[in-house]
Amino acid sequence: MTLTALMGLTDTQENLWWGVVIGGFVVIAAVVALLTTLVLLVRTIERRVRTIRDTLQRAAANTSDTALIAQTADQVDAVLSEGLEHHLFLGRVLERVRS
């Protein structure tokens, strides 16, 4: 016995009924595919956010001693200044020695 005989449907009604059932399965398959894609994209985003967070934490750790930069610059200036004094002194001494 067919569905038409059991439910008292005409052929047109049965065809429409099957169309709706098949359409429902297509919609469900599309929703599953889209949700799967969404989950995969969210995982990728989370992984990349973690990578960026770790990179920023390492950058913060690498720059935690930036207060020493000013002190180092002052000391480098002092060394250069002393080197210049030695250069000028040696220049004067060598002129006297050669003459």
mmCIF file of N, CA and C in Angstrom, residues 3-99:
data_model
loop_
_atom_site.group_PDB
_atom_site.id
_atom_site.type_symbol
_atom_site.label_atom_id
_atom_site.label_comp_id
_atom_site.label_asym_id
_atom_site.label_seq_id
_atom_site.Cartn_x
_atom_site.Cartn_y
_atom_site.Cartn_z
ATOM 1 N N LEU A 3 1.754 5.503 0.190
ATOM 2 C CA LEU A 3 1.437 6.610 1.097
ATOM 3 C C LEU A 3 0.154 7.311 0.666
ATOM 4 N N THR A 4 -0.046 7.387 -0.605
ATOM 5 C CA THR A 4 -1.254 8.027 -1.128
ATOM 6 C C THR A 4 -2.505 7.310 -0.636
ATOM 7 N N ALA A 5 -2.482 5.996 -0.656
ATOM 8 C CA ALA A 5 -3.657 5.227 -0.231
ATOM 9 C C ALA A 5 -3.845 5.319 1.271
ATOM 10 N N LEU A 6 -2.750 5.298 2.039
ATOM 11 C CA LEU A 6 -2.853 5.344 3.499
ATOM 12 C C LEU A 6 -3.346 6.699 3.997
ATOM 13 N N MET A 7 -2.826 7.764 3.433
ATOM 14 C CA MET A 7 -3.148 9.101 3.917
ATOM 15 C C MET A 7 -4.312 9.730 3.144
ATOM 16 N N GLY A 8 -4.675 9.159 2.099
ATOM 17 C CA GLY A 8 -5.759 9.710 1.292
ATOM 18 C C GLY A 8 -5.301 10.934 0.525
ATOM 19 N N LEU A 9 -4.040 10.929 0.046
ATOM 20 C CA LEU A 9 -3.486 12.067 -0.676
ATOM 21 C C LEU A 9 -3.582 11.837 -2.180
ATOM 22 N N THR A 10 -3.698 12.931 -2.887
ATOM 23 C CA THR A 10 -3.636 12.840 -4.338
ATOM 24 C C THR A 10 -2.171 12.749 -4.737
ATOM 25 N N ASP A 11 -1.905 12.441 -5.990
ATOM 26 C CA ASP A 11 -0.520 12.362 -6.464
ATOM 27 C C ASP A 11 0.193 13.704 -6.313
ATOM 28 N N THR A 12 -0.505 14.772 -6.584
ATOM 29 C CA THR A 12 0.093 16.110 -6.446
ATOM 30 C C THR A 12 0.458 16.392 -5.009
ATOM 31 N N GLN A 13 -0.440 16.057 -4.075
ATOM 32 C CA GLN A 13 -0.173 16.281 -2.662
ATOM 33 C C GLN A 13 1.010 15.427 -2.193
ATOM 34 N N GLU A 14 1.070 14.183 -2.660
ATOM 35 C CA GLU A 14 2.178 13.316 -2.275
ATOM 36 C C GLU A 14 3.507 13.864 -2.818
ATOM 37 N N ASN A 15 3.512 14.342 -4.043
ATOM 38 C CA ASN A 15 4.725 14.919 -4.621
ATOM 39 C C ASN A 15 5.166 16.160 -3.849
ATOM 40 N N LEU A 16 4.197 16.987 -3.474
ATOM 41 C CA LEU A 16 4.531 18.159 -2.666
ATOM 42 C C LEU A 16 5.083 17.747 -1.307
ATOM 43 N N TRP A 17 4.475 16.712 -0.712
ATOM 44 C CA TRP A 17 4.929 16.218 0.588
ATOM 45 C C TRP A 17 6.384 15.740 0.481
ATOM 46 N N TRP A 18 6.703 14.966 -0.527
ATOM 47 C CA TRP A 18 8.080 14.491 -0.706
ATOM 48 C C TRP A 18 9.026 15.661 -0.992
ATOM 49 N N GLY A 19 8.564 16.633 -1.711
ATOM 50 C CA GLY A 19 9.387 17.825 -1.970
ATOM 51 C C GLY A 19 9.743 18.553 -0.694
ATOM 52 N N VAL A 20 8.763 18.679 0.204
ATOM 53 C CA VAL A 20 9.003 19.338 1.490
ATOM 54 C C VAL A 20 9.972 18.511 2.335
ATOM 55 N N VAL A 21 9.802 17.186 2.360
ATOM 56 C CA VAL A 21 10.700 16.318 3.138
ATOM 57 C C VAL A 21 12.133 16.433 2.616
ATOM 58 N N ILE A 22 12.291 16.333 1.299
ATOM 59 C CA ILE A 22 13.631 16.439 0.706
ATOM 60 C C ILE A 22 14.213 17.836 0.953
ATOM 61 N N GLY A 23 13.371 18.857 0.800
ATOM 62 C CA GLY A 23 13.826 20.229 1.076
ATOM 63 C C GLY A 23 14.281 20.388 2.517
ATOM 64 N N GLY A 24 13.558 19.759 3.446
ATOM 65 C CA GLY A 24 13.963 19.810 4.860
ATOM 66 C C GLY A 24 15.316 19.177 5.082
ATOM 67 N N PHE A 25 15.559 18.031 4.423
ATOM 68 C CA PHE A 25 16.863 17.386 4.557
ATOM 69 C C PHE A 25 17.984 18.257 3.975
ATOM 70 N N VAL A 26 17.684 18.931 2.869
ATOM 71 C CA VAL A 26 18.676 19.829 2.264
ATOM 72 C C VAL A 26 18.981 20.984 3.209
ATOM 73 N N VAL A 27 17.951 21.557 3.825
ATOM 74 C CA VAL A 27 18.159 22.657 4.772
ATOM 75 C C VAL A 27 18.971 22.183 5.967
ATOM 76 N N ILE A 28 18.645 21.008 6.498
ATOM 77 C CA ILE A 28 19.391 20.465 7.640
ATOM 78 C C ILE A 28 20.856 20.238 7.263
ATOM 79 N N ALA A 29 21.102 19.686 6.063
ATOM 80 C CA ALA A 29 22.474 19.468 5.615
ATOM 81 C C ALA A 29 23.217 20.791 5.475
ATOM 82 N N ALA A 30 22.548 21.809 4.967
ATOM 83 C CA ALA A 30 23.182 23.127 4.821
ATOM 84 C C ALA A 30 23.508 23.726 6.180
ATOM 85 N N VAL A 31 22.589 23.604 7.130
ATOM 86 C CA VAL A 31 22.826 24.127 8.481
ATOM 87 C C VAL A 31 24.004 23.414 9.125
ATOM 88 N N VAL A 32 24.065 22.085 8.981
ATOM 89 C CA VAL A 32 25.177 21.323 9.544
ATOM 90 C C VAL A 32 26.499 21.771 8.922
ATOM 91 N N ALA A 33 26.518 21.946 7.597
ATOM 92 C CA ALA A 33 27.740 22.384 6.916
ATOM 93 C C ALA A 33 28.161 23.774 7.380
ATOM 94 N N LEU A 34 27.199 24.684 7.492
ATOM 95 C CA LEU A 34 27.530 26.039 7.923
ATOM 96 C C LEU A 34 28.007 26.081 9.371
ATOM 97 N N LEU A 35 27.360 25.315 10.247
ATOM 98 C CA LEU A 35 27.796 25.280 11.646
ATOM 99 C C LEU A 35 29.180 24.659 11.777
ATOM 100 N N THR A 36 29.455 23.627 10.998
ATOM 101 C CA THR A 36 30.785 23.018 11.014
ATOM 102 C C THR A 36 31.837 24.023 10.564
ATOM 103 N N THR A 37 31.528 24.751 9.499
ATOM 104 C CA THR A 37 32.447 25.787 9.025
ATOM 105 C C THR A 37 32.650 26.858 10.091
ATOM 106 N N LEU A 38 31.586 27.262 10.746
ATOM 107 C CA LEU A 38 31.679 28.261 11.802
ATOM 108 C C LEU A 38 32.568 27.779 12.944
ATOM 109 N N VAL A 39 32.378 26.545 13.380
ATOM 110 C CA VAL A 39 33.190 25.989 14.466
ATOM 111 C C VAL A 39 34.660 25.959 14.070
ATOM 112 N N LEU A 40 34.958 25.540 12.841
ATOM 113 C CA LEU A 40 36.348 25.498 12.380
ATOM 114 C C LEU A 40 36.961 26.894 12.328
ATOM 115 N N LEU A 41 36.197 27.864 11.861
ATOM 116 C CA LEU A 41 36.703 29.235 11.817
ATOM 117 C C LEU A 41 36.940 29.795 13.212
ATOM 118 N N VAL A 42 36.053 29.514 14.137
ATOM 119 C CA VAL A 42 36.225 29.991 15.519
ATOM 120 C C VAL A 42 37.473 29.369 16.136
ATOM 121 N N ARG A 43 37.709 28.086 15.889
ATOM 122 C CA ARG A 43 38.925 27.440 16.407
ATOM 123 C C ARG A 43 40.174 28.099 15.838
ATOM 124 N N THR A 44 40.141 28.406 14.541
ATOM 125 C CA THR A 44 41.285 29.061 13.913
ATOM 126 C C THR A 44 41.512 30.435 14.525
ATOM 127 N N ILE A 45 40.452 31.180 14.724
ATOM 128 C CA ILE A 45 40.563 32.509 15.325
ATOM 129 C C ILE A 45 41.113 32.410 16.737
ATOM 130 N N GLU A 46 40.616 31.475 17.526
ATOM 131 C CA GLU A 46 41.098 31.308 18.896
ATOM 132 C C GLU A 46 42.586 30.965 18.917
ATOM 133 N N ARG A 47 43.006 30.084 18.011
ATOM 134 C CA ARG A 47 44.416 29.694 17.954
ATOM 135 C C ARG A 47 45.282 30.897 17.592
ATOM 136 N N ARG A 48 44.841 31.693 16.639
ATOM 137 C CA ARG A 48 45.617 32.864 16.238
ATOM 138 C C ARG A 48 45.636 33.934 17.321
ATOM 139 N N VAL A 49 44.532 34.084 18.048
ATOM 140 C CA VAL A 49 44.487 35.048 19.151
ATOM 141 C C VAL A 49 45.472 34.623 20.237
ATOM 142 N N ARG A 50 45.531 33.312 20.536
ATOM 143 C CA ARG A 50 46.501 32.820 21.515
ATOM 144 C C ARG A 50 47.932 33.098 21.063
ATOM 145 N N THR A 51 48.194 32.904 19.780
ATOM 146 C CA THR A 51 49.537 33.165 19.250
ATOM 147 C C THR A 51 49.889 34.645 19.390
ATOM 148 N N ILE A 52 48.952 35.509 19.064
ATOM 149 C CA ILE A 52 49.197 36.950 19.190
ATOM 150 C C ILE A 52 49.400 37.323 20.649
ATOM 151 N N ARG A 53 48.582 36.762 21.543
ATOM 152 C CA ARG A 53 48.723 37.045 22.974
ATOM 153 C C ARG A 53 50.108 36.630 23.465
ATOM 154 N N ASP A 54 50.555 35.444 23.079
ATOM 155 C CA ASP A 54 51.872 34.968 23.498
ATOM 156 C C ASP A 54 52.976 35.859 22.945
ATOM 157 N N THR A 55 52.827 36.297 21.709
ATOM 158 C CA THR A 55 53.820 37.188 21.107
ATOM 159 C C THR A 55 53.879 38.515 21.853
ATOM 160 N N LEU A 56 52.720 39.052 22.187
ATOM 161 C CA LEU A 56 52.686 40.316 22.923
ATOM 162 C C LEU A 56 53.267 40.166 24.325
ATOM 163 N N GLN A 57 53.030 39.032 24.968
ATOM 164 C CA GLN A 57 53.615 38.802 26.286
ATOM 165 C C GLN A 57 55.131 38.722 26.191
ATOM 166 N N ARG A 58 55.642 38.050 25.144
ATOM 167 C CA ARG A 58 57.093 37.988 24.963
ATOM 168 C C ARG A 58 57.660 39.371 24.674
ATOM 169 N N ALA A 59 56.925 40.167 23.891
ATOM 170 C CA ALA A 59 57.377 41.527 23.591
ATOM 171 C C ALA A 59 57.424 42.362 24.866
ATOM 172 N N ALA A 60 56.437 42.198 25.719
ATOM 173 C CA ALA A 60 56.423 42.931 26.983
ATOM 174 C C ALA A 60 57.606 42.514 27.855
ATOM 175 N N ALA A 61 57.900 41.226 27.864
ATOM 176 C CA ALA A 61 59.043 40.750 28.655
ATOM 177 C C ALA A 61 60.357 41.277 28.071
ATOM 178 N N ASN A 62 60.441 41.351 26.743
ATOM 179 C CA ASN A 62 61.671 41.831 26.103
ATOM 180 C C ASN A 62 61.903 43.320 26.344
ATOM 181 N N THR A 63 60.849 44.064 26.530
ATOM 182 C CA THR A 63 60.987 45.510 26.711
ATOM 183 C C THR A 63 60.802 45.939 28.163
ATOM 184 N N SER A 64 60.814 44.995 29.089
ATOM 185 C CA SER A 64 60.600 45.353 30.495
ATOM 186 C C SER A 64 61.778 46.140 31.064
ATOM 187 N N ASP A 65 62.950 46.052 30.445
ATOM 188 C CA ASP A 65 64.124 46.760 30.953
ATOM 189 C C ASP A 65 64.422 48.034 30.169
ATOM 190 N N THR A 66 63.422 48.632 29.569
ATOM 191 C CA THR A 66 63.660 49.834 28.773
ATOM 192 C C THR A 66 64.100 51.009 29.620
ATOM 193 N N ALA A 67 63.877 50.970 30.920
ATOM 194 C CA ALA A 67 64.339 52.050 31.787
ATOM 195 C C ALA A 67 65.858 52.140 31.768
ATOM 196 N N LEU A 68 66.524 51.048 31.456
ATOM 197 C CA LEU A 68 67.987 51.044 31.422
ATOM 198 C C LEU A 68 68.547 51.708 30.165
ATOM 199 N N ILE A 69 67.706 51.946 29.168
ATOM 200 C CA ILE A 69 68.184 52.534 27.924
ATOM 201 C C ILE A 69 68.756 53.925 28.165
ATOM 202 N N ALA A 70 68.082 54.741 28.958
ATOM 203 C CA ALA A 70 68.572 56.105 29.231
ATOM 204 C C ALA A 70 69.903 56.059 29.977
ATOM 205 N N GLN A 71 70.021 55.176 30.958
ATOM 206 C CA GLN A 71 71.278 55.055 31.696
ATOM 207 C C GLN A 71 72.400 54.591 30.784
ATOM 208 N N THR A 72 72.102 53.642 29.925
ATOM 209 C CA THR A 72 73.107 53.137 28.989
ATOM 210 C C THR A 72 73.539 54.247 28.033
ATOM 211 N N ALA A 73 72.612 55.028 27.557
ATOM 212 C CA ALA A 73 72.945 56.132 26.649
ATOM 213 C C ALA A 73 73.854 57.134 27.337
ATOM 214 N N ASP A 74 73.581 57.449 28.595
ATOM 215 C CA ASP A 74 74.446 58.376 29.339
ATOM 216 C C ASP A 74 75.860 57.813 29.459
ATOM 217 N N GLN A 75 75.977 56.533 29.751
ATOM 218 C CA GLN A 75 77.296 55.925 29.892
ATOM 219 C C GLN A 75 78.037 55.876 28.556
ATOM 220 N N VAL A 76 77.322 55.610 27.485
ATOM 221 C CA VAL A 76 77.946 55.608 26.155
ATOM 222 C C VAL A 76 78.444 57.004 25.815
ATOM 223 N N ASP A 77 77.665 58.026 26.134
ATOM 224 C CA ASP A 77 78.109 59.404 25.895
ATOM 225 C C ASP A 77 79.369 59.707 26.702
ATOM 226 N N ALA A 78 79.420 59.235 27.931
ATOM 227 C CA ALA A 78 80.606 59.464 28.764
ATOM 228 C C ALA A 78 81.828 58.782 28.172
ATOM 229 N N VAL A 79 81.677 57.573 27.706
ATOM 230 C CA VAL A 79 82.801 56.848 27.101
ATOM 231 C C VAL A 79 83.263 57.553 25.830
ATOM 232 N N LEU A 80 82.324 57.983 24.994
ATOM 233 C CA LEU A 80 82.681 58.701 23.766
ATOM 234 C C LEU A 80 83.395 60.015 24.083
ATOM 235 N N SER A 81 82.914 60.696 25.093
ATOM 236 C CA SER A 81 83.537 61.960 25.487
ATOM 237 C C SER A 81 84.977 61.725 25.947
ATOM 238 N N GLU A 82 85.160 60.697 26.746
ATOM 239 C CA GLU A 82 86.518 60.378 27.207
ATOM 240 C C GLU A 82 87.404 59.957 26.040
ATOM 241 N N GLY A 83 86.854 59.203 25.128
ATOM 242 C CA GLY A 83 87.625 58.803 23.944
ATOM 243 C C GLY A 83 88.043 60.012 23.123
ATOM 244 N N LEU A 84 87.162 60.987 22.987
ATOM 245 C CA LEU A 84 87.492 62.206 22.263
ATOM 246 C C LEU A 84 88.618 62.965 22.961
ATOM 247 N N GLU A 85 88.563 63.026 24.287
ATOM 248 C CA GLU A 85 89.641 63.683 25.038
ATOM 249 C C GLU A 85 90.975 62.991 24.791
ATOM 250 N N HIS A 86 90.993 61.659 24.794
ATOM 251 C CA HIS A 86 92.229 60.905 24.528
ATOM 252 C C HIS A 86 92.722 61.186 23.109
ATOM 253 N N HIS A 87 91.811 61.221 22.169
ATOM 254 C CA HIS A 87 92.183 61.482 20.775
ATOM 255 C C HIS A 87 92.842 62.860 20.646
ATOM 256 N N LEU A 88 92.221 63.873 21.259
ATOM 257 C CA LEU A 88 92.776 65.222 21.188
ATOM 258 C C LEU A 88 94.136 65.292 21.890
ATOM 259 N N PHE A 89 94.242 64.636 23.034
ATOM 260 C CA PHE A 89 95.511 64.630 23.772
ATOM 261 C C PHE A 89 96.613 63.974 22.946
ATOM 262 N N LEU A 90 96.308 62.793 22.393
ATOM 263 C CA LEU A 90 97.309 62.079 21.609
ATOM 264 C C LEU A 90 97.682 62.864 20.353
ATOM 265 N N GLY A 91 96.724 63.575 19.785
ATOM 266 C CA GLY A 91 97.022 64.410 18.617
ATOM 267 C C GLY A 91 98.014 65.503 18.958
ATOM 268 N N ARG A 92 97.861 66.155 20.113
ATOM 269 C CA ARG A 92 98.781 67.212 20.530
ATOM 270 C C ARG A 92 100.156 66.637 20.863
ATOM 271 N N VAL A 93 100.180 65.498 21.537
ATOM 272 C CA VAL A 93 101.444 64.878 21.943
ATOM 273 C C VAL A 93 102.222 64.426 20.705
ATOM 274 N N LEU A 94 101.543 63.809 19.753
ATOM 275 C CA LEU A 94 102.234 63.343 18.555
ATOM 276 C C LEU A 94 102.804 64.497 17.739
ATOM 277 N N GLU A 95 102.095 65.639 17.708
ATOM 278 C CA GLU A 95 102.630 66.803 16.997
ATOM 279 C C GLU A 95 103.937 67.278 17.645
ATOM 280 N N ARG A 96 103.991 67.270 18.947
ATOM 281 C CA ARG A 96 105.198 67.717 19.655
ATOM 282 C C ARG A 96 106.336 66.721 19.467
ATOM 283 N N VAL A 97 105.981 65.427 19.468
ATOM 284 C CA VAL A 97 106.997 64.400 19.330
ATOM 285 C C VAL A 97 107.601 64.447 17.930
ATOM 286 N N ARG A 98 106.817 64.697 16.934
ATOM 287 C CA ARG A 98 107.289 64.725 15.547
ATOM 288 C C ARG A 98 108.089 65.980 15.251
ATOM 289 N N SER A 99 107.813 67.027 15.987
ATOM 290 C CA SER A 99 108.523 68.272 15.655
ATOM 291 C C SER A 99 109.829 68.428 16.352
#
